[in-house]
Coordinates of C-alpha atoms and ligand atoms in Angstrom, one line a residue:
X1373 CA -22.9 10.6 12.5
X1374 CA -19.9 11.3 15.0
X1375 CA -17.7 14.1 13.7
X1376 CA -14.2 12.4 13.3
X1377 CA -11.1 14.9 13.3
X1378 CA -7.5 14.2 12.7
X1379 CA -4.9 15.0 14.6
X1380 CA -1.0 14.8 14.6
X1381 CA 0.9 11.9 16.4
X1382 CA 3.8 14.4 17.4
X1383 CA 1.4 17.4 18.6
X1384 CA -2.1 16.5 19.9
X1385 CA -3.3 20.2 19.3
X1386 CA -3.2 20.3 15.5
X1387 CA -6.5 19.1 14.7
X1388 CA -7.8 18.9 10.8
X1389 CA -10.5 18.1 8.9
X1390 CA -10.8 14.8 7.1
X1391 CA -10.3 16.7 3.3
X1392 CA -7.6 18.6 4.9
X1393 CA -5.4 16.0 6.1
X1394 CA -5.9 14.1 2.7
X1395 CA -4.5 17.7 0.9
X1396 CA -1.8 17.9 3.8
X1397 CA -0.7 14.2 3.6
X1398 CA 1.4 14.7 6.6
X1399 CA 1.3 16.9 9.7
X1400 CA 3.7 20.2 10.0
X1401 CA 5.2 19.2 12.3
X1402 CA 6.0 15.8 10.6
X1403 CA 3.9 13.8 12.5
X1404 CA 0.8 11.6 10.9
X1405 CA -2.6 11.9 11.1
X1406 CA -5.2 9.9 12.9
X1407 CA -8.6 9.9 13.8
X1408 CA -9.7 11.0 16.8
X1409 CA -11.4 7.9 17.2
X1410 CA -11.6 4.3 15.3
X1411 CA -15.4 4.6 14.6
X1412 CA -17.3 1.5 15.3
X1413 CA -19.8 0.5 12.1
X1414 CA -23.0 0.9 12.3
X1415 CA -24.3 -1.5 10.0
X1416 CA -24.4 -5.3 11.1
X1417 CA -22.0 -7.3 9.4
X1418 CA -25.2 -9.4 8.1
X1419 CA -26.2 -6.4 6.7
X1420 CA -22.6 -5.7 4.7
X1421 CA -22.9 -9.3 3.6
X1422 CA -25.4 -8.2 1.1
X1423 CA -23.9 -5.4 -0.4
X1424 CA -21.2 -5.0 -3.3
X1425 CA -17.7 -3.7 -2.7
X1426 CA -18.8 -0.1 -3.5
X1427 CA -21.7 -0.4 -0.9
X1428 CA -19.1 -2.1 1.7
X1429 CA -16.8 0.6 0.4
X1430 CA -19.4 3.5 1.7
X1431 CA -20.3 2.2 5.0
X1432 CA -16.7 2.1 5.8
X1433 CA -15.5 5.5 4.5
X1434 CA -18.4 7.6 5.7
X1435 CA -17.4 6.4 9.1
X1436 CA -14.1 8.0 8.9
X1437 CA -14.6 10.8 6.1
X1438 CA -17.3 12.8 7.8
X1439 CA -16.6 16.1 6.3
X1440 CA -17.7 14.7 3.2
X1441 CA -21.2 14.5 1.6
X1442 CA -22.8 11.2 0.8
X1443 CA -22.7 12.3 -2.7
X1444 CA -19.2 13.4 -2.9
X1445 CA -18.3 9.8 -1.3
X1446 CA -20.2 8.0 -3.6
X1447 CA -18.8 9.6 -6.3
X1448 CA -15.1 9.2 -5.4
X1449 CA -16.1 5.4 -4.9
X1450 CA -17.5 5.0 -7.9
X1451 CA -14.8 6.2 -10.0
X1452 CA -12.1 4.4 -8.4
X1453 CA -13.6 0.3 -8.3
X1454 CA -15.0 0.3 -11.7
X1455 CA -14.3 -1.4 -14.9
X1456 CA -10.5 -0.8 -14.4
X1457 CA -10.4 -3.9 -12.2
X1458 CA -11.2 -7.2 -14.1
X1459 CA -13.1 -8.8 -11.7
X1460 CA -17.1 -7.4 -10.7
X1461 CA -15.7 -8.8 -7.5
X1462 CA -12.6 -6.3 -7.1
X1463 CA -11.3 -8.1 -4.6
X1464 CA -11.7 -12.1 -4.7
X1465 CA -11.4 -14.5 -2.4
X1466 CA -9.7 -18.0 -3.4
X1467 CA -10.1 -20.9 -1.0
X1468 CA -6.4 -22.5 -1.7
X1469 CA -4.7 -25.1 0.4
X1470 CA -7.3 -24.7 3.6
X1471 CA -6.9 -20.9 3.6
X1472 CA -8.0 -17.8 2.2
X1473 CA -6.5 -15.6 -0.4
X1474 CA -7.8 -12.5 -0.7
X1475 CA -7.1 -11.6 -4.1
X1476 CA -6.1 -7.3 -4.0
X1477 CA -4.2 -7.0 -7.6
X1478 CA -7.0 -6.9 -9.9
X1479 CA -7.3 -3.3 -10.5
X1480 CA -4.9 -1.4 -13.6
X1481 CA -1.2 -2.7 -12.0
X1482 CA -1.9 -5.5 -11.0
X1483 CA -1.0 -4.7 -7.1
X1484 CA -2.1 -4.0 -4.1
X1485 CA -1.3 0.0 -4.5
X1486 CA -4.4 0.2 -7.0
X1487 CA -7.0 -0.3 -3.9
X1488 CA -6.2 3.0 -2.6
X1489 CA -4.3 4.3 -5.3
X1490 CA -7.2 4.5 -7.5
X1491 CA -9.5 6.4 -5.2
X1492 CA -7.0 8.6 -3.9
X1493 CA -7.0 11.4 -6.7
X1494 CA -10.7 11.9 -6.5
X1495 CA -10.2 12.0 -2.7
X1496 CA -7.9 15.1 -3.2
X1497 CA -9.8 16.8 -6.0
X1498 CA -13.1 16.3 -3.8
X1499 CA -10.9 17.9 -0.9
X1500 CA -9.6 20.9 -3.0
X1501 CA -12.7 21.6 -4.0
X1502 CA -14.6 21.9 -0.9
X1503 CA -11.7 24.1 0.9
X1504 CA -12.1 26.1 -2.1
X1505 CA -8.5 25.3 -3.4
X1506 CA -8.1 26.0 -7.3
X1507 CA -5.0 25.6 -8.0
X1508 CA -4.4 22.7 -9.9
X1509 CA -2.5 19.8 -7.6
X1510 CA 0.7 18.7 -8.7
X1511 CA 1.5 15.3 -7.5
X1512 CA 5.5 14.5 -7.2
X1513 CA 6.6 10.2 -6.4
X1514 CA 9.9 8.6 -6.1
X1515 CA 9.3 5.3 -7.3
X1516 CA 11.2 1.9 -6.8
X1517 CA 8.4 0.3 -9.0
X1518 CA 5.1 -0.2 -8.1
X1519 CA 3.4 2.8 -6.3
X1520 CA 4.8 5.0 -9.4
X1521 CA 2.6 3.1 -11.6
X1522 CA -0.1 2.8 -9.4
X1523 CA 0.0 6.7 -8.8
X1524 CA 0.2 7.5 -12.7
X1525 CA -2.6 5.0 -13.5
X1526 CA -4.5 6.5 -10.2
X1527 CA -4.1 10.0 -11.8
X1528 CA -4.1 9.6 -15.3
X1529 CA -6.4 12.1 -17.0
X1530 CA -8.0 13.4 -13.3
X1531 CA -9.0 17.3 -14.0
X1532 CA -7.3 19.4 -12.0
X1533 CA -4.4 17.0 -11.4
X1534 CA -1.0 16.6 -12.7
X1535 CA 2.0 13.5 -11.6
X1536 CA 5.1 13.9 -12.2
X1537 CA 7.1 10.8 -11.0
X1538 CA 10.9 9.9 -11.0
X1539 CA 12.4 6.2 -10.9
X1540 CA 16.0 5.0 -10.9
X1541 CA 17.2 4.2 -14.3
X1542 CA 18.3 0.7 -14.3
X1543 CA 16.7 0.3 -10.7
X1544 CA 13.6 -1.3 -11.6
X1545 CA 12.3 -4.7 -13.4
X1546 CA 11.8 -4.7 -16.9
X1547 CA 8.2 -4.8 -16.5
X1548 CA 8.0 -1.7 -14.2
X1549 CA 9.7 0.4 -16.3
X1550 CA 7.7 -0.6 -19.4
X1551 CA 4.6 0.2 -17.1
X1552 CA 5.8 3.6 -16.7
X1553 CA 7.3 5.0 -19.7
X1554 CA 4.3 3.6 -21.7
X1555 CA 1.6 5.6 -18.9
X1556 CA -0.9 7.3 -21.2
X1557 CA -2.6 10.9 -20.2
X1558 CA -1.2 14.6 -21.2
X1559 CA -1.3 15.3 -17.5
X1560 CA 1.5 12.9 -17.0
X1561 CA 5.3 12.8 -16.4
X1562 CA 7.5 9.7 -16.0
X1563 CA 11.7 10.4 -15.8
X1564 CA 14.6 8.4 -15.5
X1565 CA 17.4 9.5 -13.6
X1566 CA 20.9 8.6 -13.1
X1567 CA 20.6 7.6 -9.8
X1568 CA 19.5 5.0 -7.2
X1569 CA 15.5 5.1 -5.1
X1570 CA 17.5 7.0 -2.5
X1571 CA 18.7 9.8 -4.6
X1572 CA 15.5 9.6 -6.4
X1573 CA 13.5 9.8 -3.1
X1574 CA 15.7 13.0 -1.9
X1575 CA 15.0 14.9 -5.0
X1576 CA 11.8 15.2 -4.5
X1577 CA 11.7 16.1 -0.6
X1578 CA 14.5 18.6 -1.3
X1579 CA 11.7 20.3 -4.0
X1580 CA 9.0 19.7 -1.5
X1581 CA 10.8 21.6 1.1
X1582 CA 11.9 24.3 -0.7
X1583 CA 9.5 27.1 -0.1
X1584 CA 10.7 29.6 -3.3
X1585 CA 9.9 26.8 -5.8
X1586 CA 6.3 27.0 -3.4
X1587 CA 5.9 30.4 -4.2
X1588 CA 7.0 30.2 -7.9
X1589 CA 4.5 27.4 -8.6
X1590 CA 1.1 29.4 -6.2
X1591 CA 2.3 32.6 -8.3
X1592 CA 1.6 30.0 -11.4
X1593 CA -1.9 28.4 -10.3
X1594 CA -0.2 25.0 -9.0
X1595 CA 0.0 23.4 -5.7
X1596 CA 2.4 20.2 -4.7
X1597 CA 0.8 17.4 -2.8
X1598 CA 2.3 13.6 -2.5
X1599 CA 0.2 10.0 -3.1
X1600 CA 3.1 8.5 -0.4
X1601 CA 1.4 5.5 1.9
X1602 CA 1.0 7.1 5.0
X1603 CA -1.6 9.7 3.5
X1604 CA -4.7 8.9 5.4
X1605 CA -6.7 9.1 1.9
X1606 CA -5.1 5.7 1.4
X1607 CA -4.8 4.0 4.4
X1608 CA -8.8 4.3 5.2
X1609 CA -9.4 3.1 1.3
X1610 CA -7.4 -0.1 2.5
X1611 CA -9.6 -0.6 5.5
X1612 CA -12.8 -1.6 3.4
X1613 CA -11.1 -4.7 2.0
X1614 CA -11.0 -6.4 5.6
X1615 CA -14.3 -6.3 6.3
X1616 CA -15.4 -7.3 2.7
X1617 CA -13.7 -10.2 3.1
X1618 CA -14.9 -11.4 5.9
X1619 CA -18.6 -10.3 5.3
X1620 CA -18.3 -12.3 2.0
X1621 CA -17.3 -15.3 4.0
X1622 CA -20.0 -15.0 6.3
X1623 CA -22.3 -14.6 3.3
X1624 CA -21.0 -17.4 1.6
X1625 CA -21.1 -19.4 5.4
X1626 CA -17.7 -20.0 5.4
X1627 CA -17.2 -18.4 8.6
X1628 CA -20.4 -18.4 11.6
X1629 CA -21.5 -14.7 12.5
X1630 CA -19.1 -13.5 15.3
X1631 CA -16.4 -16.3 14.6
X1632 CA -13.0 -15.1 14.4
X1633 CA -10.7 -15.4 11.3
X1634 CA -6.7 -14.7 11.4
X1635 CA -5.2 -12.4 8.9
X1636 CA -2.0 -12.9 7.3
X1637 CA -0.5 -9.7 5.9
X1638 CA 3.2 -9.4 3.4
X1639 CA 4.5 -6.3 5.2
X1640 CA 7.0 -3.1 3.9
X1641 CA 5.7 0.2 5.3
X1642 CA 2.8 -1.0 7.8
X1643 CA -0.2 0.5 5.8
X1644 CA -1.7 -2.5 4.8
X1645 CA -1.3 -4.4 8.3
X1646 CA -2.5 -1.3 10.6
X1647 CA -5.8 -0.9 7.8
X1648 CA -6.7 -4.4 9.3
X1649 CA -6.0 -3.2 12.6
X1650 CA -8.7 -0.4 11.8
X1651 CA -10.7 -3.3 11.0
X1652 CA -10.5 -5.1 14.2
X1653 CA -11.2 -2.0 16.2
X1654 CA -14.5 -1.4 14.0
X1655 CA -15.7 -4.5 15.1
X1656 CA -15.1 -6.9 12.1
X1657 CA -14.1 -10.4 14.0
X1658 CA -10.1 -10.7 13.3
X1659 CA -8.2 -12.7 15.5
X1660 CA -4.3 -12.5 15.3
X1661 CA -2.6 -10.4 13.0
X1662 CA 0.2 -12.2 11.6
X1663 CA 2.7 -10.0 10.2
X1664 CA 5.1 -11.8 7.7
X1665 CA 8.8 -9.7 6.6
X1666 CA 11.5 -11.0 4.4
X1667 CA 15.0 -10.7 5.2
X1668 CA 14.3 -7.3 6.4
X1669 CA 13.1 -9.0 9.4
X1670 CA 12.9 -5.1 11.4
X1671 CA 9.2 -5.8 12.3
X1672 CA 9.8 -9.4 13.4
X1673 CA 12.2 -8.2 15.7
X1674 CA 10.5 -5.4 16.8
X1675 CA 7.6 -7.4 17.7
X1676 CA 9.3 -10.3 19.6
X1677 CA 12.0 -8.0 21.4
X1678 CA 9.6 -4.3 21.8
X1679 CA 13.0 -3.0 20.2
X1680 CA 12.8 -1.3 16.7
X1681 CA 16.4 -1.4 14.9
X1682 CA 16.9 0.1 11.7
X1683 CA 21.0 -0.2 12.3
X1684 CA 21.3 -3.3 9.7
X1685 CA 22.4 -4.1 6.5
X1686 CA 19.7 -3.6 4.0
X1687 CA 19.2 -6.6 2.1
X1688 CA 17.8 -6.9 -1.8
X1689 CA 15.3 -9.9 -2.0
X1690 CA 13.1 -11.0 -4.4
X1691 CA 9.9 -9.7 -2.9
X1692 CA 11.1 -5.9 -3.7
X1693 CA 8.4 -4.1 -2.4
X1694 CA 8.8 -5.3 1.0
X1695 CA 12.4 -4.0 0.9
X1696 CA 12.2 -1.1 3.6
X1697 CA 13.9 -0.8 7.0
X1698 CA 11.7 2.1 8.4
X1699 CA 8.4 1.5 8.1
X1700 CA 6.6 4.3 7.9
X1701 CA 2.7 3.1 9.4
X1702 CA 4.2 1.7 12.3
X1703 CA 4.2 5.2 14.1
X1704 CA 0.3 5.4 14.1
X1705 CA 0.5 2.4 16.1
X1706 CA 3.2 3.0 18.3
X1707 CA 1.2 6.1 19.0
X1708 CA -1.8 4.4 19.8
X1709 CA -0.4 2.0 22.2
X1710 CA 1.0 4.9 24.0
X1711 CA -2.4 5.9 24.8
X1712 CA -2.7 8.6 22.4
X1713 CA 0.0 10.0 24.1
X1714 CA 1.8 12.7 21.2
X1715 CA 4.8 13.7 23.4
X1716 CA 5.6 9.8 24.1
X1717 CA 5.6 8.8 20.5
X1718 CA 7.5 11.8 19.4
X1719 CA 10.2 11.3 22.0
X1720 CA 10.6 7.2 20.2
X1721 CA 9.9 9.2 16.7
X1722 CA 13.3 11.9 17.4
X1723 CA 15.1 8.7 18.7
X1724 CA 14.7 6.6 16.0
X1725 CA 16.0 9.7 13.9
X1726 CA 19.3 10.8 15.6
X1727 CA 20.0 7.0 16.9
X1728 CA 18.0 4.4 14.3
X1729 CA 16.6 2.7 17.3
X1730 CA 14.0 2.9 20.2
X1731 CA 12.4 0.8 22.7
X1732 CA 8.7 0.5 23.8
X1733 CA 7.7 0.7 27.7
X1734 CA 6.2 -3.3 28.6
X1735 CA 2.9 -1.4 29.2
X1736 CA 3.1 -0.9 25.3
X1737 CA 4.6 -3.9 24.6
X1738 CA 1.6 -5.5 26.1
X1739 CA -0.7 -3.6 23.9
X1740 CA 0.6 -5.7 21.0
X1741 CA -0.6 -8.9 22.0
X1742 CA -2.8 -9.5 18.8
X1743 CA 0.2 -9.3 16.6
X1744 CA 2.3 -12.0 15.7
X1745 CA 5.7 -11.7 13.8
X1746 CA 6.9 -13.6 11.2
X1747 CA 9.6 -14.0 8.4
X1748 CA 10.8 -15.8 5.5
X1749 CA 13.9 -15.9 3.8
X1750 CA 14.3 -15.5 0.3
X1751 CA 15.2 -19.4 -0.4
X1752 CA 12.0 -20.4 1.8
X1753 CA 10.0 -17.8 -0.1
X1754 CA 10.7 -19.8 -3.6
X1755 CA 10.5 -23.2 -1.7
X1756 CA 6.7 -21.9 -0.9
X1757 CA 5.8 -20.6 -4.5
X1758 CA 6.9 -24.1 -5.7
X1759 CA 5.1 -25.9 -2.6
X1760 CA 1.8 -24.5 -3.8
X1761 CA 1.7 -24.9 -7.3
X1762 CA 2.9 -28.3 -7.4
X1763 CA 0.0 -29.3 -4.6
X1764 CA -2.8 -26.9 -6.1
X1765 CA -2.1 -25.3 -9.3
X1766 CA -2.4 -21.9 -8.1
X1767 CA 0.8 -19.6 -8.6
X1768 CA 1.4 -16.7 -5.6
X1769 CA 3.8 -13.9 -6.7
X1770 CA 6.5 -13.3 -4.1
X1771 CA 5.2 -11.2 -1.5
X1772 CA 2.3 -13.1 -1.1
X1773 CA 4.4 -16.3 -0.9
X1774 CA 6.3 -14.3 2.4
X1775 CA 3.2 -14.0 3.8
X1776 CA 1.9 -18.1 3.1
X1777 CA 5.1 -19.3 4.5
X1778 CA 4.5 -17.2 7.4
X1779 CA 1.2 -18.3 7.8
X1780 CA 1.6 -22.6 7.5
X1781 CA 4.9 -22.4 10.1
X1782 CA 2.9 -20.4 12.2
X1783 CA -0.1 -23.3 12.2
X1784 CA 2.4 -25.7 12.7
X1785 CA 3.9 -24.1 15.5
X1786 CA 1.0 -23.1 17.6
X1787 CA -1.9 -25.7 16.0
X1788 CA -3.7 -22.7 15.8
X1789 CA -6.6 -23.8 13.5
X1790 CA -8.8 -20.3 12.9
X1791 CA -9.8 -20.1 9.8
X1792 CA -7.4 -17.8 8.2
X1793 CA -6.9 -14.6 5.1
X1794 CA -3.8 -14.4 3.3
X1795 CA -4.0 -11.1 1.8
X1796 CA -2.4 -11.1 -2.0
X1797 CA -0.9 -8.5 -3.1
X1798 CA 0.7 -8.6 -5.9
X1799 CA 0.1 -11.0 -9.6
X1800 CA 2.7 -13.2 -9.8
X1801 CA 3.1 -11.8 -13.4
X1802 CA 4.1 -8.7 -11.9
X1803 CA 7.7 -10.8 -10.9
X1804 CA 7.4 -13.2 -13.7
X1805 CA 10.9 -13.8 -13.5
X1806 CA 11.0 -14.9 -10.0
X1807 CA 8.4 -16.7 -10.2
X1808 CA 9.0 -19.3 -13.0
X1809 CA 12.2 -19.5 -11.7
X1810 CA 10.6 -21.0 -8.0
X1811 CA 8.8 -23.1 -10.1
X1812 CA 11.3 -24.3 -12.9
X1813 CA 13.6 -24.5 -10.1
X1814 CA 16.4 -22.9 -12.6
X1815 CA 17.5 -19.2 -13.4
X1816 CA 15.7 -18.4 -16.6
X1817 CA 17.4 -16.7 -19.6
X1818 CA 14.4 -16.2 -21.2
X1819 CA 13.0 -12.9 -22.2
X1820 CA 9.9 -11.5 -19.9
X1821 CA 7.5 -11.5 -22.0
X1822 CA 8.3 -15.2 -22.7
X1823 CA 8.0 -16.5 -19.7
X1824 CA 5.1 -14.4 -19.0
X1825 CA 3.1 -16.3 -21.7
X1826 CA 5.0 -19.7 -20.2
X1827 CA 3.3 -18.5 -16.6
X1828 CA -0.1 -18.0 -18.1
X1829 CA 0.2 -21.5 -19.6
X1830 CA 1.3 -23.7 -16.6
X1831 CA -0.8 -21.5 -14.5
X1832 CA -3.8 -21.4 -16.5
X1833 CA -4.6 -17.8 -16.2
X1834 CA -4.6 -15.6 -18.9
X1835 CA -2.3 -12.9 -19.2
X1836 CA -3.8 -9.8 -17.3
X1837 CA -4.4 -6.8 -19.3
X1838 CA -2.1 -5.1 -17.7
X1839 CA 1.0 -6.9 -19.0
X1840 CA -0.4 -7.7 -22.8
X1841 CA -0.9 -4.2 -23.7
X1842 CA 2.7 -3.4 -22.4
X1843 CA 4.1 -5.7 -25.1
X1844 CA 2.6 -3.7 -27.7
X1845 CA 2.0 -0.1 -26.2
X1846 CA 4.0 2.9 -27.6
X1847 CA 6.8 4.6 -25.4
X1848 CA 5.8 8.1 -24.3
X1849 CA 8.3 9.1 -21.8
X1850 CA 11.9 9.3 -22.8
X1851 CA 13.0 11.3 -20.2
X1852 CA 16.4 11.5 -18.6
X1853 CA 18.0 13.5 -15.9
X1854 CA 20.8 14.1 -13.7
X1855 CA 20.0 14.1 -10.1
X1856 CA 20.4 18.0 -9.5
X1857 CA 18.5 18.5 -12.3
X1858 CA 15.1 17.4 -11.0
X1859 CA 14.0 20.9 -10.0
X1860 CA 14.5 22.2 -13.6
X1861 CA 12.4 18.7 -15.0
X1862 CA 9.8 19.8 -12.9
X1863 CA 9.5 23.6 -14.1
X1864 CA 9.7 22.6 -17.6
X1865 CA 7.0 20.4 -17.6
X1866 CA 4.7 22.6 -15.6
X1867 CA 5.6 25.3 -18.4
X1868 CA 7.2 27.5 -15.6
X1869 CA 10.1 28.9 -18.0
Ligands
PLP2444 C1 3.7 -2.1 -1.0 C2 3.6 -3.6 -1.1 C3 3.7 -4.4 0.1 C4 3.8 -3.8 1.5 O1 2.7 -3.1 1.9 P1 2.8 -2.1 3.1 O2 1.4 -1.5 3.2 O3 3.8 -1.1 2.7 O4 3.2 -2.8 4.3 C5 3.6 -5.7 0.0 N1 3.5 -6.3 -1.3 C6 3.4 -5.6 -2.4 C7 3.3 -6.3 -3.7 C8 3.5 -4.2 -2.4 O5 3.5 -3.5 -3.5

């Protein structure tokens, strides 16, 4: 197998090793990493029709992962898509309204996050381990909901691991907080603090940058690292997905070998969306890739116009997680269609810091020509939730309604017929709330666990694990802190003194 190495999108001449950029999580010089090549697979796709998720899983991973041992991989694998999801499946496919749903929120949360979420700690302990790292790797999030549980339940009981993670009081659902503060496992740390996401989120980079807490904690045995999206230990995990979907419709002859599909993909930060990119590039037949944004519309615009503008008002919508105005991911492409170019995409990467905005060369602009934007508003989003059920039965959460309304005025507009995935990612009883109220039509008073049993009833799908033993499960975090206490959470917990 081809040695794959991972270099920085701001300085070509840093060059890592796959476990190395996974401990790293991003470049020195602040740049990502990525492969030096998208590896083609070397298995038909015939051949990945007949294997299991954690089969598909490996063929995909080794590709990229090559510094790892077959064993190693399979291990990491194994541990991550296991009984925790609910389905033998992990990721299902539902044939609803002449598309496909691909199904990712069957693991512990109940959202997408889990896919890579729960493979990523093995990832890092595997990584420490073979670059002979003992300290014991802290893990520090700013959370505005979902990737803080997803982390915790990722890392929950992991030897040699710790998380520590820090969400706005009074900034998240109901059922996100209950998810946290009730996260079992002695290695584990949820706090509240008086403060917005923002505040939350500059905490922790203020205690990542500061170099005498680093020396403090190495003196100790500990080691910070970050579970944050653009780690390439969860963008590759996302990449597998793709092309189990479409070998499972090919197995199931839903789709002729070589025919194209589309993919439809609820967009915040550009992980999931470039991981089917990766897919493409592999080999795995994908069409267009339809990117769907709410009313943070950046991505839409930026695709249409080859101008990114983050100079906008930042808008709350109901689909929460897609609330974001830089996304992260999209760097790894625009370096890419620079042509690998490092000092290009820095130069658009320093501009987009100092000025909020940048704009691509036509050349680049070219390069995008498989990706289509689109966007729904809030009001369209609940129009969609309610569209489906009434028609089908089936209930999609929010995000995953973005992405459907996306999708059917797209077919409209262009009678583009391919057969086309919708990728889910989130349980609509992750935003109960929002979701009866779509499909009541009416702002509910009820309580959330209410209406979560009312969703399960009209919807015909029992309450996911996730959310019944919340109802019941004790309260283990009561922690509280200012924002310039954070620093001082952190040593207590750790025992520093
Ligand atoms: C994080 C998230 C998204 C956005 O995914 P990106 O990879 O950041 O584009 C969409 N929907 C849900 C439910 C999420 O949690």
């Amino acid at each position: 197998m081809k040695e794959i190495l991972y270099k920085s999108t701001r300085n070509s001449d840093i060059r890592v090793t796959a476990s190395q950029a996974i401990l790293k999580g991003l470049s020195d010089d602040g740049g990502l990493f990525m492969p030096t090549e998208i590896p083609l697979l070397d298995k038909t796709l015939k051949e990945l029709s007949a294997m299991d998720y954690c089969n598909v899983a490996y063929n995909v991973m080794k590709l990229f992962f090559t510094d790892f041992t077959e064993e190693e991989l399979k291990n990491c694998i194994d541990a991550a898509y296991d009984q925790k999801f609910d389905t033998e499946e992990i990721v299902p496919l539902s044939e609803v309204d002449s598309a496909y749903y691909l199904e990712l929120y069957h693991g512990a949360t109940i959202a997408f996050k889990d896919m890579a979420l729960s493979i990523l700690p093995h990832l890092m302990t595997c990584s420490a381990k073979k670059n002979n790292i003992s300290d014991e790797i802290v893990i520090l999030t700013a959370t505005s909901g979902d990737t803080g549980k997803a982390a915790l339940a990722g890392f929950a009981e992991v030897p040699g691991t710790r998380i520590i993670v820090f969400y706005p009081k009074g900034g998240v659902s109901f059922i996100q907080e209950r998810q946290m503060i009730t996260q079992k496992g002695d290695n584990t740390f949820v706090v509240g603090i008086r403060g917005n996401f923002d505040d939350a989120q500059t905490g922790v980079k203020k205690i990542f940058g500061d170099k005498e807490f680093a020396k403090e904690l190495a003196a100790k045995g500990f080691r910070f690292s970050s579970a944050n999206s653009i780690n390439i230990g969860r963008l590759i995990p996302q990449v597998v997905y793709y092309v189990y979907a479409y070998v499972k419709l090919l197995e199931a002859g839903k789709v002729g070998e070589g025919e194209k599909i589309n993919v439809v993909v609820p967009t915040g930060n550009f992980g999931n969306i470039l991981a089917a990119y990766f897919a493409k590039n592999m080999g795995v037949p994908i069409g267009k890739l339809i990117c769907a944004s709410n009313e943070n519309k950046v991505l839409f615009d930026f695709i249409s116009t080859g101008v990114y503008d983050r100079n906008r008002e930042f808008m709350l919508t109901n689909s929460p997680s897609m609330d974001i105005l830089i996304s992260s991911n999209l760097e790894r492409l625009i370096y890419l269609i620079a042509g690998s170019d490092s000092d290009k995409n820095r130069e658009l990467m320093e501009r987009l810091s100092k000025e909020g905005r940048y704009t691509i060369t036509d050349d680049m602009k070219a390069k995008l020509a498989d990706f289509v934007g689109g966007f729904a508003t809030q009001r369209e989003t609940e129009e969609r939730i309610k569209e489906v059920y009434d028609k089908t039965g089936y209930v999609l959460d929010t995000h995953t309604a973005v992405a459907s309304y996306v999708y059917k005025k797209y077919a409209e507009d262009t009678h583009d017929d391919t057969k086309t995935v919708i990728v889910s990612t989130a349980s609509p009883f992750k935003f109960t709330k929002a979701v009866m109220n779509a499909i009541e039509g009416e702002k509910n008073n009820a309580n959330d666990f209410e209406l979560v049993d009312r969703l399960s009833r009209i919807a015909n799908v029992p309450v996911p694990k996730a959310v019944e033993e919340i109802k019941t499960a004790e309260i283990r975090h009561n922690n509280i802190c200012d924002i310039d206490k954070m620093a001082d959470t952190v040593r207590e917990f750790l025992g520093l003194g």
